[in-house]
Amino acid sequence: MISTNKSPLRRFTLTAAATMFTLVAAAGCATSAPETAVDPGSTGDTATSDTASVADLSSPVTISHRGGALVYPEESMEGFTASAQDGFLPEMDIQFLSDGTPVLIHDDTADRTLNGATGPIRDLTLEQWDAATIANPTGGAPAETVTLTELLDELGGEVVLVPEIKPGATSAEVDSVLDEFTERGLTASLIVQSFDFDTAATIADRGFTSLYLFDGTLPEQTPEQIAAAGITWVGPNRSLPADDVAALTTAGLQVAPYGLTSAEDVAALPDGVAGWFTDDPWDE
């Protein structure tokens, strides 16, 4: 449910470049991923001609981590819409309030990024969430907090979104989020992430493009086991060695490292990546 005491959210008309999703790597990028369509694997629903689709993406893709958290208030509608306008894929994190409402924030507490709220996100009411604001990284005006429903009302189906279901979500909460995506007809226009392998496998089994996140070493599952679970994307830390990236791509997985903040980080990526997560996609 969208709170009625919040000011109307700004709406943006997405540019043709954003809706076509022809994403171009930065000049001087050292990666050599081909400019060909990314294989999204099985994505369930078939997107209509006016709906964004993972199948229409071109490699490499630039994923705007937390909506461009070095430039805009972290996980704000301003950051998500600005990212989409400029042809980047907005990325966001899903946590849950005390009543089960899914909201967009990276940390499991409010302390680092929110003004007017403290403590665990799971202890906050919807009223407290709506009353809080998101701190601006550049010292500008804070932004309104965002629920998952508000994001989907604003951008669902207009742009490929990259939501992460954060660790700690129960199986019922995972199902509730995926159910909302399905009911809105967004199966083909999302890349849904998780650091939990079983959750990533569930996401794939539900027909979504699934992205399995892990740190700078290969997980306990082999690349072949990851692919066999129906997972088609992986997101390792950018420190993952090039040989391990090659093992993942050889297994048919699309590799999108996270932890980037600058054009120099992009240029240092190994060959063969399908994209990357960056806190400042405009600095490429």
mmCIF file of C-alpha atoms in Angstrom:
data_model
loop_
_atom_site.group_PDB
_atom_site.id
_atom_site.type_symbol
_atom_site.label_atom_id
_atom_site.label_comp_id
_atom_site.label_asym_id
_atom_site.label_seq_id
_atom_site.Cartn_x
_atom_site.Cartn_y
_atom_site.Cartn_z
ATOM 1 C CA MET A 1 0.000 0.000 0.000
ATOM 2 C CA ILE A 2 1.300 3.467 -0.852
ATOM 3 C CA SER A 3 1.141 5.876 2.035
ATOM 4 C CA THR A 4 -1.209 8.770 1.378
ATOM 5 C CA ASN A 5 0.789 11.268 3.465
ATOM 6 C CA LYS A 6 3.756 11.364 1.122
ATOM 7 C CA SER A 7 4.117 14.042 -1.539
ATOM 8 C CA PRO A 8 3.517 12.884 -5.137
ATOM 9 C CA LEU A 9 6.578 11.219 -6.623
ATOM 10 C CA ARG A 10 8.207 12.892 -9.570
ATOM 11 C CA ARG A 11 7.559 11.105 -12.824
ATOM 12 C CA PHE A 12 10.003 11.060 -15.703
ATOM 13 C CA THR A 13 9.578 10.356 -19.389
ATOM 14 C CA LEU A 14 12.233 7.790 -20.252
ATOM 15 C CA THR A 15 14.360 8.614 -23.256
ATOM 16 C CA ALA A 16 14.391 6.435 -26.327
ATOM 17 C CA ALA A 17 17.909 5.394 -25.456
ATOM 18 C CA ALA A 18 16.799 4.057 -22.091
ATOM 19 C CA THR A 19 13.846 2.149 -23.433
ATOM 20 C CA MET A 20 15.873 0.583 -26.226
ATOM 21 C CA PHE A 21 18.602 -0.394 -23.755
ATOM 22 C CA THR A 22 21.469 -0.125 -26.206
ATOM 23 C CA LEU A 23 24.142 0.265 -23.582
ATOM 24 C CA VAL A 24 27.620 1.271 -24.678
ATOM 25 C CA ALA A 25 30.762 0.639 -22.645
ATOM 26 C CA ALA A 26 32.956 3.580 -21.724
ATOM 27 C CA ALA A 27 35.645 4.754 -24.103
ATOM 28 C CA GLY A 28 38.925 3.165 -23.177
ATOM 29 C CA CYS A 29 37.298 0.232 -21.354
ATOM 30 C CA ALA A 30 39.681 -2.704 -21.204
ATOM 31 C CA THR A 31 36.916 -5.303 -21.351
ATOM 32 C CA SER A 32 36.259 -6.916 -24.697
ATOM 33 C CA ALA A 33 32.770 -8.335 -24.238
ATOM 34 C CA PRO A 34 31.052 -8.346 -27.633
ATOM 35 C CA GLU A 35 28.232 -5.933 -28.403
ATOM 36 C CA THR A 36 25.734 -8.744 -28.851
ATOM 37 C CA ALA A 37 22.486 -9.630 -27.166
ATOM 38 C CA VAL A 38 22.907 -11.064 -23.672
ATOM 39 C CA ASP A 39 21.429 -14.548 -23.295
ATOM 40 C CA PRO A 40 19.065 -14.157 -20.319
ATOM 41 C CA GLY A 41 18.154 -17.837 -20.063
ATOM 42 C CA SER A 42 14.561 -18.787 -19.359
ATOM 43 C CA THR A 43 12.564 -15.744 -18.302
ATOM 44 C CA GLY A 44 9.041 -17.138 -18.305
ATOM 45 C CA ASP A 45 6.607 -14.501 -19.540
ATOM 46 C CA THR A 46 7.007 -13.084 -23.017
ATOM 47 C CA ALA A 47 7.317 -9.293 -22.915
ATOM 48 C CA THR A 48 5.026 -7.232 -25.073
ATOM 49 C CA SER A 49 6.530 -4.901 -27.662
ATOM 50 C CA ASP A 50 6.202 -1.886 -25.334
ATOM 51 C CA THR A 51 7.595 -3.617 -22.238
ATOM 52 C CA ALA A 52 11.255 -3.665 -21.271
ATOM 53 C CA SER A 53 12.782 -7.124 -21.541
ATOM 54 C CA VAL A 54 16.012 -8.719 -20.354
ATOM 55 C CA ALA A 55 16.100 -10.466 -23.732
ATOM 56 C CA ASP A 56 16.563 -7.092 -25.442
ATOM 57 C CA LEU A 57 19.661 -6.101 -23.464
ATOM 58 C CA SER A 58 22.985 -5.707 -25.228
ATOM 59 C CA SER A 59 26.267 -6.658 -23.612
ATOM 60 C CA PRO A 60 27.977 -5.189 -21.668
ATOM 61 C CA VAL A 61 25.340 -3.625 -19.413
ATOM 62 C CA THR A 62 25.915 -0.949 -16.792
ATOM 63 C CA ILE A 63 23.970 -1.543 -13.579
ATOM 64 C CA SER A 64 23.447 1.549 -11.423
ATOM 65 C CA HIS A 65 24.239 0.182 -7.949
ATOM 66 C CA ARG A 66 21.704 1.433 -5.388
ATOM 67 C CA GLY A 67 20.536 3.947 -7.990
ATOM 68 C CA GLY A 68 23.936 5.609 -8.317
ATOM 69 C CA ALA A 69 24.676 5.992 -4.618
ATOM 70 C CA LEU A 70 27.697 8.272 -5.085
ATOM 71 C CA VAL A 71 25.593 10.808 -6.985
ATOM 72 C CA TYR A 72 22.003 10.549 -5.672
ATOM 73 C CA PRO A 73 20.522 9.700 -2.277
ATOM 74 C CA GLU A 74 20.998 5.953 -1.944
ATOM 75 C CA GLU A 75 18.024 3.910 -3.196
ATOM 76 C CA SER A 76 15.940 7.007 -3.969
ATOM 77 C CA MET A 77 13.420 7.443 -6.747
ATOM 78 C CA GLU A 78 15.562 10.303 -8.047
ATOM 79 C CA GLY A 79 18.524 7.965 -8.474
ATOM 80 C CA PHE A 80 16.482 5.164 -10.027
ATOM 81 C CA THR A 81 14.775 7.395 -12.583
ATOM 82 C CA ALA A 82 17.936 9.316 -13.462
ATOM 83 C CA SER A 83 19.723 6.013 -14.029
ATOM 84 C CA ALA A 84 16.943 4.784 -16.282
ATOM 85 C CA GLN A 85 16.868 8.048 -18.235
ATOM 86 C CA ASP A 86 20.540 7.665 -19.085
ATOM 87 C CA GLY A 87 20.316 4.028 -20.163
ATOM 88 C CA PHE A 88 21.588 2.308 -16.996
ATOM 89 C CA LEU A 89 19.796 -0.529 -15.211
ATOM 90 C CA PRO A 90 18.633 0.630 -11.765
ATOM 91 C CA GLU A 91 19.622 -1.716 -8.929
ATOM 92 C CA MET A 92 17.981 -1.800 -5.509
ATOM 93 C CA ASP A 93 17.789 -3.855 -2.289
ATOM 94 C CA ILE A 94 14.647 -5.238 -0.679
ATOM 95 C CA GLN A 95 14.224 -5.318 3.106
ATOM 96 C CA PHE A 96 11.019 -5.703 5.152
ATOM 97 C CA LEU A 97 9.262 -3.500 7.719
ATOM 98 C CA SER A 98 7.590 -4.736 10.890
ATOM 99 C CA ASP A 99 4.303 -5.326 9.040
ATOM 100 C CA GLY A 100 6.036 -7.151 6.173
ATOM 101 C CA THR A 101 5.982 -4.230 3.717
ATOM 102 C CA PRO A 102 8.942 -4.575 1.302
ATOM 103 C CA VAL A 103 11.030 -1.401 1.178
ATOM 104 C CA LEU A 104 14.182 -0.349 -0.651
ATOM 105 C CA ILE A 105 17.308 0.047 1.473
ATOM 106 C CA HIS A 106 20.658 -1.732 1.507
ATOM 107 C CA ASP A 107 21.431 -2.001 5.227
ATOM 108 C CA ASP A 108 19.379 -3.936 7.731
ATOM 109 C CA THR A 109 19.351 -0.823 9.937
ATOM 110 C CA ALA A 110 18.312 2.752 9.202
ATOM 111 C CA ASP A 111 21.328 4.366 10.854
ATOM 112 C CA ARG A 112 23.716 4.916 7.927
ATOM 113 C CA THR A 113 21.441 6.275 5.202
ATOM 114 C CA LEU A 114 18.214 7.549 6.765
ATOM 115 C CA ASN A 115 17.345 10.736 8.618
ATOM 116 C CA GLY A 116 14.584 10.569 11.224
ATOM 117 C CA ALA A 117 14.755 6.826 11.844
ATOM 118 C CA THR A 118 17.144 4.508 13.663
ATOM 119 C CA GLY A 119 17.509 0.835 14.436
ATOM 120 C CA PRO A 120 16.603 -2.325 12.524
ATOM 121 C CA ILE A 121 14.446 -1.931 9.433
ATOM 122 C CA ARG A 122 12.321 -4.845 10.622
ATOM 123 C CA ASP A 123 11.370 -2.845 13.713
ATOM 124 C CA LEU A 124 10.092 0.171 11.769
ATOM 125 C CA THR A 125 6.423 0.764 11.020
ATOM 126 C CA LEU A 126 5.271 2.018 7.631
ATOM 127 C CA GLU A 127 4.456 5.360 9.245
ATOM 128 C CA GLN A 128 8.026 5.660 10.554
ATOM 129 C CA TRP A 129 9.430 4.657 7.164
ATOM 130 C CA ASP A 130 7.348 7.251 5.341
ATOM 131 C CA ALA A 131 8.382 9.965 7.801
ATOM 132 C CA ALA A 132 12.113 9.274 7.307
ATOM 133 C CA THR A 133 14.247 10.719 4.511
ATOM 134 C CA ILE A 134 17.353 9.500 2.691
ATOM 135 C CA ALA A 135 20.595 11.431 3.249
ATOM 136 C CA ASN A 136 22.144 13.055 0.169
ATOM 137 C CA PRO A 137 25.782 11.981 -0.500
ATOM 138 C CA THR A 138 26.637 15.354 -2.031
ATOM 139 C CA GLY A 139 25.152 17.462 0.758
ATOM 140 C CA GLY A 140 22.029 18.399 -1.173
ATOM 141 C CA ALA A 141 18.400 17.942 -0.234
ATOM 142 C CA PRO A 142 17.396 14.560 1.201
ATOM 143 C CA ALA A 143 15.006 12.288 -0.695
ATOM 144 C CA GLU A 144 11.853 10.432 0.237
ATOM 145 C CA THR A 145 12.069 6.780 1.191
ATOM 146 C CA VAL A 146 10.718 4.287 -1.358
ATOM 147 C CA THR A 147 8.652 1.123 -0.978
ATOM 148 C CA LEU A 148 8.838 -1.676 -3.516
ATOM 149 C CA THR A 149 5.264 -0.949 -4.582
ATOM 150 C CA GLU A 150 6.122 2.696 -5.274
ATOM 151 C CA LEU A 151 9.101 1.706 -7.394
ATOM 152 C CA LEU A 152 7.058 -0.759 -9.446
ATOM 153 C CA ASP A 153 4.272 1.783 -9.901
ATOM 154 C CA GLU A 154 6.840 4.269 -11.224
ATOM 155 C CA LEU A 155 9.192 2.145 -13.350
ATOM 156 C CA GLY A 156 7.852 -1.406 -13.504
ATOM 157 C CA GLY A 157 7.833 -2.630 -17.106
ATOM 158 C CA GLU A 158 9.430 0.566 -18.436
ATOM 159 C CA VAL A 159 13.029 -0.405 -17.705
ATOM 160 C CA VAL A 160 14.879 -3.567 -16.737
ATOM 161 C CA LEU A 161 15.203 -3.448 -12.949
ATOM 162 C CA VAL A 162 17.765 -5.376 -10.886
ATOM 163 C CA PRO A 163 16.316 -5.960 -7.393
ATOM 164 C CA GLU A 164 18.158 -7.904 -4.702
ATOM 165 C CA ILE A 165 16.253 -9.847 -2.047
ATOM 166 C CA LYS A 166 18.542 -9.302 0.933
ATOM 167 C CA PRO A 167 19.832 -12.143 3.163
ATOM 168 C CA GLY A 168 17.503 -12.858 6.051
ATOM 169 C CA ALA A 169 14.316 -12.857 4.015
ATOM 170 C CA THR A 170 12.104 -15.802 4.865
ATOM 171 C CA SER A 171 10.891 -18.182 2.160
ATOM 172 C CA ALA A 172 7.423 -16.668 2.572
ATOM 173 C CA GLU A 173 8.827 -13.168 2.045
ATOM 174 C CA VAL A 174 10.738 -14.308 -1.037
ATOM 175 C CA ASP A 175 7.561 -15.835 -2.425
ATOM 176 C CA SER A 176 5.541 -12.692 -1.661
ATOM 177 C CA VAL A 177 7.983 -10.494 -3.588
ATOM 178 C CA LEU A 178 8.113 -12.874 -6.541
ATOM 179 C CA ASP A 179 4.318 -13.121 -6.475
ATOM 180 C CA GLU A 180 4.027 -9.336 -6.779
ATOM 181 C CA PHE A 181 6.466 -9.327 -9.698
ATOM 182 C CA THR A 182 4.466 -12.070 -11.410
ATOM 183 C CA GLU A 183 1.085 -10.438 -10.801
ATOM 184 C CA ARG A 184 2.368 -7.247 -12.423
ATOM 185 C CA GLY A 185 3.587 -9.160 -15.481
ATOM 186 C CA LEU A 186 7.224 -8.248 -14.860
ATOM 187 C CA THR A 187 8.803 -11.695 -15.139
ATOM 188 C CA ALA A 188 10.634 -10.827 -18.367
ATOM 189 C CA SER A 189 11.818 -7.373 -17.292
ATOM 190 C CA LEU A 190 13.681 -8.177 -14.067
ATOM 191 C CA ILE A 191 17.057 -9.601 -13.090
ATOM 192 C CA VAL A 192 16.454 -10.745 -9.507
ATOM 193 C CA GLN A 193 19.487 -11.213 -7.257
ATOM 194 C CA SER A 194 20.408 -13.035 -4.061
ATOM 195 C CA PHE A 195 23.536 -13.934 -2.095
ATOM 196 C CA ASP A 196 21.743 -17.128 -1.023
ATOM 197 C CA PHE A 197 22.108 -19.978 -3.514
ATOM 198 C CA ASP A 198 18.801 -21.638 -2.624
ATOM 199 C CA THR A 199 16.978 -18.330 -3.037
ATOM 200 C CA ALA A 200 18.701 -17.722 -6.381
ATOM 201 C CA ALA A 201 17.600 -21.196 -7.482
ATOM 202 C CA THR A 202 14.025 -20.460 -6.370
ATOM 203 C CA ILE A 203 14.075 -17.214 -8.356
ATOM 204 C CA ALA A 204 15.121 -19.165 -11.449
ATOM 205 C CA ASP A 205 12.534 -21.877 -10.810
ATOM 206 C CA ARG A 206 9.830 -19.201 -10.678
ATOM 207 C CA GLY A 207 10.771 -18.156 -14.220
ATOM 208 C CA PHE A 208 12.827 -15.032 -13.499
ATOM 209 C CA THR A 209 16.312 -14.244 -14.716
ATOM 210 C CA SER A 210 18.320 -15.072 -11.602
ATOM 211 C CA LEU A 211 21.636 -13.529 -10.547
ATOM 212 C CA TYR A 212 23.667 -15.295 -7.838
ATOM 213 C CA LEU A 213 25.917 -12.959 -5.846
ATOM 214 C CA PHE A 214 29.133 -13.945 -4.073
ATOM 215 C CA ASP A 215 32.401 -12.430 -2.926
ATOM 216 C CA GLY A 216 35.873 -12.420 -4.478
ATOM 217 C CA THR A 217 36.261 -16.206 -4.473
ATOM 218 C CA LEU A 218 34.206 -18.856 -6.229
ATOM 219 C CA PRO A 219 31.343 -20.211 -4.075
ATOM 220 C CA GLU A 220 31.091 -23.816 -2.936
ATOM 221 C CA GLN A 221 28.941 -24.578 -5.966
ATOM 222 C CA THR A 222 30.820 -25.174 -9.204
ATOM 223 C CA PRO A 223 30.007 -23.012 -12.239
ATOM 224 C CA GLU A 224 28.314 -26.054 -13.764
ATOM 225 C CA GLN A 225 26.155 -26.584 -10.663
ATOM 226 C CA ILE A 226 25.134 -22.912 -10.692
ATOM 227 C CA ALA A 227 24.097 -23.144 -14.335
ATOM 228 C CA ALA A 228 22.283 -26.461 -13.712
ATOM 229 C CA ALA A 229 20.113 -24.698 -11.095
ATOM 230 C CA GLY A 230 18.757 -22.456 -13.856
ATOM 231 C CA ILE A 231 20.747 -19.431 -12.696
ATOM 232 C CA THR A 232 21.996 -17.487 -15.726
ATOM 233 C CA TRP A 233 23.827 -14.512 -14.186
ATOM 234 C CA VAL A 234 26.428 -14.296 -11.437
ATOM 235 C CA GLY A 235 27.682 -11.234 -9.581
ATOM 236 C CA PRO A 236 31.096 -11.726 -7.995
ATOM 237 C CA ASN A 237 33.122 -9.061 -6.244
ATOM 238 C CA ARG A 238 35.341 -7.266 -8.777
ATOM 239 C CA SER A 239 38.396 -8.847 -7.110
ATOM 240 C CA LEU A 240 37.497 -12.295 -8.507
ATOM 241 C CA PRO A 241 40.534 -13.499 -10.508
ATOM 242 C CA ALA A 242 40.301 -13.502 -14.312
ATOM 243 C CA ASP A 243 40.718 -17.299 -14.463
ATOM 244 C CA ASP A 244 37.641 -17.742 -12.279
ATOM 245 C CA VAL A 245 35.677 -15.297 -14.431
ATOM 246 C CA ALA A 246 36.667 -17.398 -17.441
ATOM 247 C CA ALA A 247 35.445 -20.579 -15.709
ATOM 248 C CA LEU A 248 32.067 -18.971 -15.110
ATOM 249 C CA THR A 249 31.685 -17.733 -18.674
ATOM 250 C CA THR A 250 32.780 -21.126 -20.023
ATOM 251 C CA ALA A 251 29.843 -22.640 -18.097
ATOM 252 C CA GLY A 252 27.541 -20.262 -19.993
ATOM 253 C CA LEU A 253 27.007 -17.795 -17.149
ATOM 254 C CA GLN A 254 26.767 -14.033 -17.603
ATOM 255 C CA VAL A 255 29.254 -12.380 -15.219
ATOM 256 C CA ALA A 256 28.579 -8.897 -13.791
ATOM 257 C CA PRO A 257 31.097 -7.927 -11.077
ATOM 258 C CA TYR A 258 30.095 -5.514 -8.306
ATOM 259 C CA GLY A 259 32.085 -3.057 -6.197
ATOM 260 C CA LEU A 260 33.007 -0.572 -8.929
ATOM 261 C CA THR A 261 33.030 3.180 -8.381
ATOM 262 C CA SER A 262 34.886 4.688 -11.345
ATOM 263 C CA ALA A 263 35.903 4.373 -14.982
ATOM 264 C CA GLU A 264 39.271 3.072 -13.811
ATOM 265 C CA ASP A 265 37.526 0.174 -12.079
ATOM 266 C CA VAL A 266 35.625 -0.633 -15.275
ATOM 267 C CA ALA A 267 38.810 -0.550 -17.329
ATOM 268 C CA ALA A 268 40.478 -3.021 -14.948
ATOM 269 C CA LEU A 269 37.806 -5.714 -15.370
ATOM 270 C CA PRO A 270 38.866 -8.962 -17.063
ATOM 271 C CA ASP A 271 37.729 -9.824 -20.570
ATOM 272 C CA GLY A 272 34.398 -11.519 -21.094
ATOM 273 C CA VAL A 273 32.192 -9.851 -18.488
ATOM 274 C CA ALA A 274 28.570 -9.196 -19.466
ATOM 275 C CA GLY A 275 28.305 -6.030 -17.391
ATOM 276 C CA TRP A 276 29.113 -4.449 -14.050
ATOM 277 C CA PHE A 277 27.600 -2.800 -10.972
ATOM 278 C CA THR A 278 28.858 0.707 -10.247
ATOM 279 C CA ASP A 279 27.982 3.367 -7.676
ATOM 280 C CA ASP A 280 28.623 6.068 -10.294
ATOM 281 C CA PRO A 281 27.566 4.877 -13.753
ATOM 282 C CA TRP A 282 28.024 8.410 -15.115
ATOM 283 C CA ASP A 283 31.783 8.184 -14.476
ATOM 284 C CA GLU A 284 32.659 5.863 -17.329
#
